[in-house]
Amino acid sequence: MILTDMQCVENCLDPDPANQILYEQPVWQTLQMFLGEMLCFLPVLYTWLATRRQPSVHLPSDSEHDPQADIKLGTSSQQSLTGWKVLLLWIPAICDLTGTTLMNVGLLYTPVSIYQMTRGALVLFVGVFSVIFLRRRLWLYQWVSLIIVMAGVGLVGWSGSLIKDAIKEAIFPSLAAHVKADLSTEEPEATQVLVGVFFVLFAQVFTATQFVVEEKIMERYSVTPLVAVGFEGFFGALSIILLFPILSIPSVSKLTPFFDLPRGWHQMVDNSAVLYSGIAIACSIAFFNYFGLSVTRHVSATARSLTDTCRTLSIWLISLGLGWEKFIFPTSFLQVTGFSLLVYGTFLFNNLISAPVCLSGPPPASSPVRITDEEGDESDALLSASVLDETAALPVDLGQSGFDVIPEGHHLNQPKPHPEPQTQD
């Protein structure tokens, strides 16, 4: 999203940067994100078509032979997400729609550094909501790790703004001094940034709600991440399309250019760079949401939020390799410190490194499970000689073929009678 926001779409040849218009269309960008999520339906559709061409073979499940099989496997509590239950995925889709739109609007009013700093609050919101709504228990070292991650994200964002100021001062010293003087006299600029921070911070509440609701649905219902992401993209895109008539009202579209849908459409279609980058972003969002929901399903929503925050590190490394970011001494060491805190907090939360002694952690591993007398009798019966004879001996060991019929009441390997020793009178 940040990539498309930085692209010029109108008056690009004007030498005055103030007259150049960037691509700032939160509605179209959010619709593009949901269309990317709908791409997860493609492998599901391919698998469905491939299975229809093959002859179906019905194999009896374990539950048909053993009614207690579902209880043994721990799958009896999950239900299939079919019918009207699919509409439950509309809830995280609405949260994703609201959170993404608010973040896109907040990004228009705040610098990228402050935007990244504010997004660090996501991990704390997800942790609090997991404890309240999912009845999760987070140990003290895990709460400390969340705070460490927030501090790392904030330090990265702050150092990023310092690096940009240093670059401007090194290239245009007189222009940088003039800009600083202008910014010091403009009070509305600070108010504008404060409003943007509020939008981004409020968006984290909806994003955290989305993560927690998705984990709740994945716990209760049996649904694959590909199907879940596809339905979320469908419901999200449908919600935006339903809002198009309201946003097309002249009194609404004139409030801000962000809701000018015809202008945003032409800005996207008439500029190949915006169009192709939008398609690339849609494809990346499909992979990102699939892997994110897989982490939610197999680990937790809090672990997903931590992994999501670590994206900043990969973005920074790629930007350094492409030359978009500069390593400036000594300011860049603040970024390295922030990323170190980010990685350390993530590893600490996921138990990849041992927690400090002063922080309370989970109790030690429990003692081995004691086998009751009934279970012991059952295991002895399974390991008895007669059962082993019937199950372990192969026909080839007895000189027989697989088609030989064994008379009823006879074992596969009966001991031969030994001749009685003759006694001498």
Short mmCIF file of C-alpha atoms in Angstrom, two decimals:
data_model
loop_
_atom_site.label_atom_id
_atom_site.label_comp_id
_atom_site.label_asym_id
_atom_site.label_seq_id
_atom_site.Cartn_x
_atom_site.Cartn_y
_atom_site.Cartn_z
CA MET A 1 0.00 0.00 0.00
CA ILE A 2 2.83 2.38 0.80
CA LEU A 3 4.29 1.69 -2.65
CA THR A 4 1.14 2.82 -4.46
CA ASP A 5 0.71 5.86 -2.20
CA MET A 6 4.13 7.16 -3.29
CA GLN A 7 3.36 7.04 -7.05
CA CYS A 8 2.51 10.19 -8.97
CA VAL A 9 -0.63 10.02 -11.14
CA GLU A 10 -1.34 13.66 -12.13
CA ASN A 11 0.85 16.67 -12.97
CA CYS A 12 3.93 14.45 -12.76
CA LEU A 13 5.96 16.69 -15.13
CA ASP A 14 5.41 19.80 -13.02
CA PRO A 15 8.74 20.89 -11.50
CA ASP A 16 6.97 21.99 -8.33
CA PRO A 17 6.40 18.88 -6.16
CA ALA A 18 3.50 20.62 -4.42
CA ASN A 19 1.44 20.49 -7.64
CA GLN A 20 2.07 16.79 -8.22
CA ILE A 21 -0.79 14.52 -7.20
CA LEU A 22 -0.04 11.09 -5.75
CA TYR A 23 -2.27 8.03 -5.91
CA GLU A 24 -4.34 8.40 -2.73
CA GLN A 25 -7.50 6.30 -3.08
CA PRO A 26 -8.20 4.26 0.09
CA VAL A 27 -11.44 2.77 -1.28
CA TRP A 28 -9.87 1.38 -4.44
CA GLN A 29 -6.82 0.18 -2.54
CA THR A 30 -9.00 -1.70 -0.04
CA LEU A 31 -11.04 -3.28 -2.86
CA GLN A 32 -7.78 -4.31 -4.50
CA MET A 33 -6.75 -6.04 -1.25
CA PHE A 34 -9.98 -8.08 -1.07
CA LEU A 35 -9.73 -9.06 -4.72
CA GLY A 36 -6.26 -10.35 -3.91
CA GLU A 37 -7.68 -12.44 -1.09
CA MET A 38 -10.22 -13.94 -3.49
CA LEU A 39 -7.30 -15.35 -5.49
CA CYS A 40 -7.10 -18.05 -2.79
CA PHE A 41 -10.21 -19.57 -4.40
CA LEU A 42 -8.16 -20.53 -7.48
CA PRO A 43 -6.30 -23.53 -5.96
CA VAL A 44 -9.51 -24.60 -4.19
CA LEU A 45 -11.42 -24.48 -7.49
CA TYR A 46 -8.64 -26.36 -9.28
CA THR A 47 -8.64 -29.11 -6.65
CA TRP A 48 -12.43 -29.41 -6.85
CA LEU A 49 -12.38 -29.74 -10.64
CA ALA A 50 -9.54 -32.27 -10.49
CA THR A 51 -11.38 -34.47 -8.00
CA ARG A 52 -14.58 -34.42 -10.07
CA ARG A 53 -12.78 -35.96 -13.05
CA GLN A 54 -11.47 -38.85 -10.98
CA PRO A 55 -13.72 -41.78 -10.00
CA SER A 56 -14.78 -41.53 -6.42
CA VAL A 57 -13.71 -44.29 -4.06
CA HIS A 58 -15.46 -44.49 -0.71
CA LEU A 59 -13.30 -45.68 2.12
CA PRO A 60 -14.96 -46.22 5.48
CA SER A 61 -13.73 -43.79 8.07
CA ASP A 62 -12.56 -44.74 11.50
CA SER A 63 -15.73 -43.35 13.03
CA GLU A 64 -17.84 -45.93 11.14
CA HIS A 65 -15.93 -48.77 12.78
CA ASP A 66 -15.25 -47.11 16.12
CA PRO A 67 -17.73 -44.51 17.46
CA GLN A 68 -15.03 -43.28 19.83
CA ALA A 69 -12.60 -42.50 17.00
CA ASP A 70 -13.49 -38.80 16.84
CA ILE A 71 -13.03 -38.46 20.57
CA LYS A 72 -9.63 -40.18 20.39
CA LEU A 73 -8.50 -37.90 17.57
CA GLY A 74 -9.83 -34.78 19.27
CA THR A 75 -11.96 -33.71 16.27
CA SER A 76 -15.43 -34.22 17.72
CA SER A 77 -15.66 -30.60 18.93
CA GLN A 78 -15.16 -29.09 15.44
CA GLN A 79 -18.06 -28.66 13.06
CA SER A 80 -17.94 -28.21 9.32
CA LEU A 81 -18.32 -24.60 8.17
CA THR A 82 -21.15 -24.98 5.66
CA GLY A 83 -24.43 -23.28 4.85
CA TRP A 84 -25.27 -20.10 6.68
CA LYS A 85 -22.32 -20.62 8.99
CA VAL A 86 -20.06 -19.34 6.20
CA LEU A 87 -21.48 -15.87 6.91
CA LEU A 88 -19.48 -15.89 10.14
CA LEU A 89 -16.44 -15.06 8.01
CA TRP A 90 -18.17 -11.77 7.16
CA ILE A 91 -17.31 -10.53 10.67
CA PRO A 92 -13.50 -10.62 10.22
CA ALA A 93 -14.00 -9.31 6.67
CA ILE A 94 -15.80 -6.23 8.01
CA CYS A 95 -13.08 -5.76 10.64
CA ASP A 96 -10.42 -6.08 7.93
CA LEU A 97 -12.31 -3.60 5.73
CA THR A 98 -12.63 -1.04 8.50
CA GLY A 99 -9.08 -1.46 9.77
CA THR A 100 -7.49 -1.29 6.32
CA THR A 101 -9.50 1.79 5.32
CA LEU A 102 -8.63 3.60 8.54
CA MET A 103 -4.93 2.74 8.13
CA ASN A 104 -4.93 3.99 4.55
CA VAL A 105 -6.57 7.24 5.63
CA GLY A 106 -4.18 7.58 8.57
CA LEU A 107 -1.22 7.03 6.26
CA LEU A 108 -2.32 10.05 4.25
CA TYR A 109 -2.07 12.31 7.30
CA THR A 110 1.03 10.91 8.99
CA PRO A 111 4.63 10.24 7.92
CA VAL A 112 5.56 6.62 7.24
CA SER A 113 7.77 6.50 10.35
CA ILE A 114 4.96 7.53 12.70
CA TYR A 115 2.64 5.17 10.85
CA GLN A 116 4.96 2.23 11.54
CA MET A 117 5.43 3.29 15.17
CA THR A 118 1.68 3.39 15.78
CA ARG A 119 1.16 -0.01 14.16
CA GLY A 120 3.33 -1.53 16.88
CA ALA A 121 0.34 -1.33 19.23
CA LEU A 122 -1.27 -4.22 17.34
CA VAL A 123 0.54 -6.92 19.32
CA LEU A 124 -0.64 -5.48 22.63
CA PHE A 125 -4.26 -5.23 21.48
CA VAL A 126 -4.22 -8.83 20.23
CA GLY A 127 -2.72 -10.02 23.52
CA VAL A 128 -5.37 -8.24 25.59
CA PHE A 129 -8.24 -9.46 23.39
CA SER A 130 -6.91 -13.04 23.47
CA VAL A 131 -6.98 -13.01 27.26
CA ILE A 132 -10.46 -11.44 27.45
CA PHE A 133 -12.33 -13.25 24.68
CA LEU A 134 -10.36 -16.47 24.06
CA ARG A 135 -9.53 -17.14 27.73
CA ARG A 136 -5.84 -17.43 26.89
CA ARG A 137 -3.22 -17.18 29.58
CA LEU A 138 -0.14 -15.12 28.88
CA TRP A 139 2.76 -15.41 31.27
CA LEU A 140 4.71 -12.45 32.55
CA TYR A 141 7.60 -12.98 30.13
CA GLN A 142 5.12 -12.97 27.22
CA TRP A 143 3.66 -9.62 28.29
CA VAL A 144 7.20 -8.27 28.59
CA SER A 145 8.00 -9.60 25.10
CA LEU A 146 4.97 -7.75 23.67
CA ILE A 147 6.17 -4.51 25.25
CA ILE A 148 9.68 -5.14 23.89
CA VAL A 149 8.26 -5.59 20.39
CA MET A 150 6.29 -2.34 20.70
CA ALA A 151 9.44 -0.50 21.82
CA GLY A 152 11.39 -1.99 18.91
CA VAL A 153 8.78 -0.90 16.34
CA GLY A 154 8.68 2.61 17.83
CA LEU A 155 12.46 2.90 17.79
CA VAL A 156 12.58 1.77 14.15
CA GLY A 157 10.01 4.36 13.12
CA TRP A 158 11.70 7.17 15.03
CA SER A 159 15.14 6.37 13.61
CA GLY A 160 13.64 6.25 10.13
CA SER A 161 12.41 9.82 10.45
CA LEU A 162 15.82 10.93 11.74
CA ILE A 163 17.55 9.31 8.75
CA LYS A 164 15.28 11.09 6.28
CA ASP A 165 15.94 14.44 7.95
CA ALA A 166 19.68 13.76 7.85
CA ILE A 167 19.53 12.97 4.12
CA LYS A 168 17.60 16.17 3.39
CA GLU A 169 20.06 18.27 5.37
CA ALA A 170 23.03 16.67 3.61
CA ILE A 171 21.60 17.22 0.12
CA PHE A 172 19.74 20.53 0.52
CA PRO A 173 20.95 22.27 3.68
CA SER A 174 19.35 25.63 2.92
CA LEU A 175 16.08 24.03 1.82
CA ALA A 176 15.95 21.87 4.95
CA ALA A 177 16.39 24.91 7.18
CA HIS A 178 13.64 26.73 5.31
CA VAL A 179 11.28 23.76 5.63
CA LYS A 180 11.97 23.46 9.37
CA ALA A 181 11.16 27.14 9.83
CA ASP A 182 7.90 26.75 7.95
CA LEU A 183 6.89 23.65 9.89
CA SER A 184 7.59 25.33 13.22
CA THR A 185 5.04 28.06 12.42
CA GLU A 186 2.34 25.71 11.11
CA GLU A 187 0.18 24.52 13.97
CA PRO A 188 -2.39 22.66 11.82
CA GLU A 189 0.39 20.28 10.70
CA ALA A 190 0.73 18.84 14.20
CA THR A 191 -3.04 18.53 14.50
CA GLN A 192 -3.15 16.73 11.18
CA VAL A 193 -0.54 14.23 12.33
CA LEU A 194 -2.45 13.70 15.57
CA VAL A 195 -5.62 12.91 13.63
CA GLY A 196 -3.68 10.46 11.46
CA VAL A 197 -2.26 8.73 14.54
CA PHE A 198 -5.78 8.37 15.93
CA PHE A 199 -6.94 6.74 12.67
CA VAL A 200 -4.03 4.29 12.64
CA LEU A 201 -4.41 3.48 16.35
CA PHE A 202 -8.15 2.94 16.01
CA ALA A 203 -7.48 0.70 13.02
CA GLN A 204 -5.33 -1.59 15.18
CA VAL A 205 -8.37 -2.30 17.37
CA PHE A 206 -10.28 -3.61 14.35
CA THR A 207 -7.28 -5.58 13.10
CA ALA A 208 -6.82 -7.18 16.53
CA THR A 209 -10.53 -8.03 16.58
CA GLN A 210 -10.15 -9.64 13.17
CA PHE A 211 -7.28 -11.85 14.36
CA VAL A 212 -9.12 -12.95 17.50
CA VAL A 213 -12.40 -13.69 15.68
CA GLU A 214 -10.54 -15.72 13.05
CA GLU A 215 -8.88 -17.80 15.75
CA LYS A 216 -12.25 -18.39 17.41
CA ILE A 217 -13.78 -19.55 14.12
CA MET A 218 -10.83 -21.81 13.32
CA GLU A 219 -11.09 -23.41 16.76
CA ARG A 220 -14.80 -24.16 16.54
CA TYR A 221 -15.20 -25.02 12.86
CA SER A 222 -13.19 -27.15 10.47
CA VAL A 223 -12.18 -24.88 7.59
CA THR A 224 -8.97 -24.66 5.59
CA PRO A 225 -7.11 -21.33 5.51
CA LEU A 226 -7.47 -21.07 1.71
CA VAL A 227 -11.25 -21.28 1.89
CA ALA A 228 -11.43 -18.90 4.84
CA VAL A 229 -9.26 -16.25 3.16
CA GLY A 230 -11.23 -16.61 -0.09
CA PHE A 231 -14.57 -16.08 1.64
CA GLU A 232 -13.22 -13.11 3.58
CA GLY A 233 -12.08 -11.55 0.33
CA PHE A 234 -15.48 -12.21 -1.26
CA PHE A 235 -17.44 -10.71 1.64
CA GLY A 236 -15.10 -7.74 1.87
CA ALA A 237 -15.32 -6.97 -1.86
CA LEU A 238 -19.10 -7.35 -1.72
CA SER A 239 -19.29 -4.90 1.18
CA ILE A 240 -17.29 -2.28 -0.73
CA ILE A 241 -19.41 -2.73 -3.87
CA LEU A 242 -22.54 -2.23 -1.76
CA LEU A 243 -21.05 1.06 -0.52
CA PHE A 244 -20.37 2.34 -4.04
CA PRO A 245 -23.83 3.93 -4.50
CA ILE A 246 -23.42 5.87 -1.24
CA LEU A 247 -19.92 7.03 -2.11
CA SER A 248 -21.09 8.08 -5.57
CA ILE A 249 -23.49 10.67 -4.16
CA PRO A 250 -22.11 14.11 -5.14
CA SER A 251 -22.48 15.49 -1.61
CA VAL A 252 -20.35 12.60 -0.28
CA SER A 253 -17.72 12.53 -3.03
CA LYS A 254 -17.10 16.27 -2.71
CA LEU A 255 -16.17 15.96 0.95
CA THR A 256 -12.73 14.61 0.11
CA PRO A 257 -10.90 13.49 -3.04
CA PHE A 258 -10.29 10.14 -1.35
CA PHE A 259 -13.90 9.15 -2.13
CA ASP A 260 -13.90 10.37 -5.73
CA LEU A 261 -14.42 6.95 -7.31
CA PRO A 262 -14.37 7.90 -11.05
CA ARG A 263 -11.21 9.93 -10.60
CA GLY A 264 -9.56 7.11 -8.66
CA TRP A 265 -10.52 4.61 -11.36
CA HIS A 266 -8.91 6.68 -14.11
CA GLN A 267 -5.81 7.28 -11.97
CA MET A 268 -5.40 3.53 -11.57
CA VAL A 269 -6.20 2.42 -15.14
CA ASP A 270 -4.44 5.23 -17.01
CA ASN A 271 -1.14 4.72 -15.16
CA SER A 272 0.51 1.41 -15.95
CA ALA A 273 2.87 1.64 -12.98
CA VAL A 274 -0.04 1.96 -10.54
CA LEU A 275 -1.99 -0.80 -12.28
CA TYR A 276 0.86 -3.33 -12.38
CA SER A 277 1.99 -2.59 -8.84
CA GLY A 278 -1.62 -3.03 -7.72
CA ILE A 279 -1.76 -6.48 -9.33
CA ALA A 280 1.52 -7.43 -7.67
CA ILE A 281 0.25 -6.21 -4.30
CA ALA A 282 -2.98 -8.20 -4.74
CA CYS A 283 -1.00 -11.39 -5.36
CA SER A 284 1.26 -10.74 -2.38
CA ILE A 285 -1.77 -10.10 -0.15
CA ALA A 286 -3.21 -13.49 -1.12
CA PHE A 287 -0.03 -15.24 0.06
CA PHE A 288 0.28 -13.01 3.11
CA ASN A 289 -3.24 -13.66 4.40
CA TYR A 290 -3.03 -17.39 3.68
CA PHE A 291 0.17 -17.80 5.67
CA GLY A 292 -1.13 -15.49 8.38
CA LEU A 293 -4.33 -17.49 8.84
CA SER A 294 -2.30 -20.71 8.85
CA VAL A 295 -0.27 -19.33 11.76
CA THR A 296 -3.52 -18.42 13.54
CA ARG A 297 -4.87 -21.92 13.03
CA HIS A 298 -1.80 -23.83 14.19
CA VAL A 299 -0.37 -21.40 16.78
CA SER A 300 -2.37 -18.36 17.93
CA ALA A 301 -3.52 -14.90 16.91
CA THR A 302 -0.88 -13.28 19.12
CA ALA A 303 1.90 -15.18 17.37
CA ARG A 304 0.46 -14.04 14.05
CA SER A 305 0.51 -10.40 15.14
CA LEU A 306 4.16 -10.74 16.18
CA THR A 307 5.05 -12.29 12.84
CA ASP A 308 3.13 -9.53 11.08
CA THR A 309 5.16 -6.91 12.95
CA CYS A 310 8.43 -8.54 11.89
CA ARG A 311 7.63 -7.64 8.29
CA THR A 312 9.33 -4.32 8.98
CA LEU A 313 12.69 -6.08 9.21
CA SER A 314 12.35 -7.75 5.82
CA ILE A 315 11.15 -4.48 4.25
CA TRP A 316 14.19 -2.67 5.64
CA LEU A 317 16.62 -5.31 4.37
CA ILE A 318 15.08 -5.31 0.88
CA SER A 319 15.10 -1.50 0.82
CA LEU A 320 18.80 -1.49 1.71
CA GLY A 321 19.53 -3.96 -1.08
CA LEU A 322 17.58 -1.92 -3.64
CA GLY A 323 19.12 1.35 -2.53
CA TRP A 324 15.86 2.85 -1.26
CA GLU A 325 17.27 3.12 2.26
CA LYS A 326 20.67 4.46 3.32
CA PHE A 327 22.77 3.27 6.24
CA ILE A 328 23.88 6.50 7.93
CA PHE A 329 26.22 6.51 10.92
CA PRO A 330 25.27 6.73 13.78
CA THR A 331 21.51 7.10 13.25
CA SER A 332 21.11 3.74 11.52
CA PHE A 333 22.36 1.99 14.65
CA LEU A 334 19.07 3.02 16.25
CA GLN A 335 17.30 1.05 13.54
CA VAL A 336 19.53 -1.95 14.17
CA THR A 337 18.76 -1.70 17.89
CA GLY A 338 15.04 -1.47 17.17
CA PHE A 339 15.11 -4.51 14.90
CA SER A 340 17.15 -6.40 17.52
CA LEU A 341 14.45 -5.69 20.10
CA LEU A 342 11.83 -6.76 17.57
CA VAL A 343 13.49 -10.11 16.93
CA TYR A 344 14.30 -10.70 20.59
CA GLY A 345 10.73 -10.03 21.70
CA THR A 346 9.33 -12.34 19.02
CA PHE A 347 11.72 -15.17 19.93
CA LEU A 348 11.01 -14.69 23.63
CA PHE A 349 7.24 -14.88 23.17
CA ASN A 350 7.45 -18.06 21.07
CA ASN A 351 9.83 -19.78 23.54
CA LEU A 352 12.63 -19.91 20.97
CA ILE A 353 14.96 -18.53 23.64
CA SER A 354 14.78 -19.04 27.39
CA ALA A 355 13.12 -16.34 29.44
CA PRO A 356 15.11 -14.48 32.12
CA VAL A 357 15.03 -15.96 35.60
CA CYS A 358 13.27 -12.90 37.04
CA LEU A 359 10.25 -13.40 34.76
CA SER A 360 7.75 -16.06 35.68
CA GLY A 361 7.11 -18.71 33.07
CA PRO A 362 5.04 -21.85 32.63
CA PRO A 363 5.47 -24.67 35.15
CA PRO A 364 7.91 -27.47 34.35
CA ALA A 365 6.80 -30.40 32.27
CA SER A 366 4.41 -32.71 34.07
CA SER A 367 5.37 -36.21 35.13
CA PRO A 368 4.66 -39.15 32.83
CA VAL A 369 1.06 -40.23 32.60
CA ARG A 370 0.23 -43.12 34.88
CA ILE A 371 -1.35 -46.12 33.20
CA THR A 372 -4.39 -47.45 35.02
CA ASP A 373 -5.03 -51.12 35.68
CA GLU A 374 -7.68 -51.27 32.97
CA GLU A 375 -5.33 -49.79 30.37
CA GLY A 376 -2.58 -52.15 31.55
CA ASP A 377 -4.82 -55.17 31.10
CA GLU A 378 -5.73 -53.99 27.60
CA SER A 379 -2.07 -53.58 26.62
CA ASP A 380 -1.23 -57.02 28.03
CA ALA A 381 -4.03 -58.50 25.97
CA LEU A 382 -2.75 -56.84 22.81
CA LEU A 383 0.75 -58.18 23.45
CA SER A 384 -0.33 -61.71 24.31
CA ALA A 385 1.22 -64.63 22.45
CA SER A 386 -1.95 -65.71 20.69
CA VAL A 387 -2.63 -62.26 19.23
CA LEU A 388 0.97 -61.89 18.13
CA ASP A 389 0.79 -65.26 16.44
CA GLU A 390 -2.31 -64.24 14.50
CA THR A 391 -1.11 -60.78 13.53
CA ALA A 392 2.65 -61.02 13.18
CA ALA A 393 3.14 -64.29 11.29
CA LEU A 394 3.10 -64.01 7.50
CA PRO A 395 1.98 -66.82 5.15
CA VAL A 396 5.33 -66.76 3.40
CA ASP A 397 6.99 -67.59 6.70
CA LEU A 398 4.89 -70.75 6.92
CA GLY A 399 5.51 -71.87 3.35
CA GLN A 400 1.99 -70.92 2.26
CA SER A 401 0.66 -68.53 -0.33
CA GLY A 402 -1.65 -65.67 0.36
CA PHE A 403 -4.62 -67.64 -1.00
CA ASP A 404 -4.32 -70.60 1.37
CA VAL A 405 -7.29 -71.04 3.62
CA ILE A 406 -6.69 -71.72 7.26
CA PRO A 407 -9.33 -73.89 8.89
CA GLU A 408 -11.40 -72.21 11.52
CA GLY A 409 -10.14 -72.74 15.01
CA HIS A 410 -6.50 -73.14 13.93
CA HIS A 411 -3.71 -70.66 14.40
CA LEU A 412 -1.20 -69.69 11.78
CA ASN A 413 1.76 -71.00 13.71
CA GLN A 414 0.90 -73.93 15.90
CA PRO A 415 3.73 -75.55 17.81
CA LYS A 416 4.56 -79.04 16.66
CA PRO A 417 4.06 -81.77 19.28
CA HIS A 418 7.29 -83.10 20.61
CA PRO A 419 7.64 -86.90 20.88
CA GLU A 420 7.51 -88.16 24.38
CA PRO A 421 10.79 -89.61 25.58
CA GLN A 422 10.79 -93.37 25.89
CA THR A 423 11.50 -94.65 29.33
CA GLN A 424 13.45 -97.77 29.79
CA ASP A 425 12.25 -100.25 32.31
#
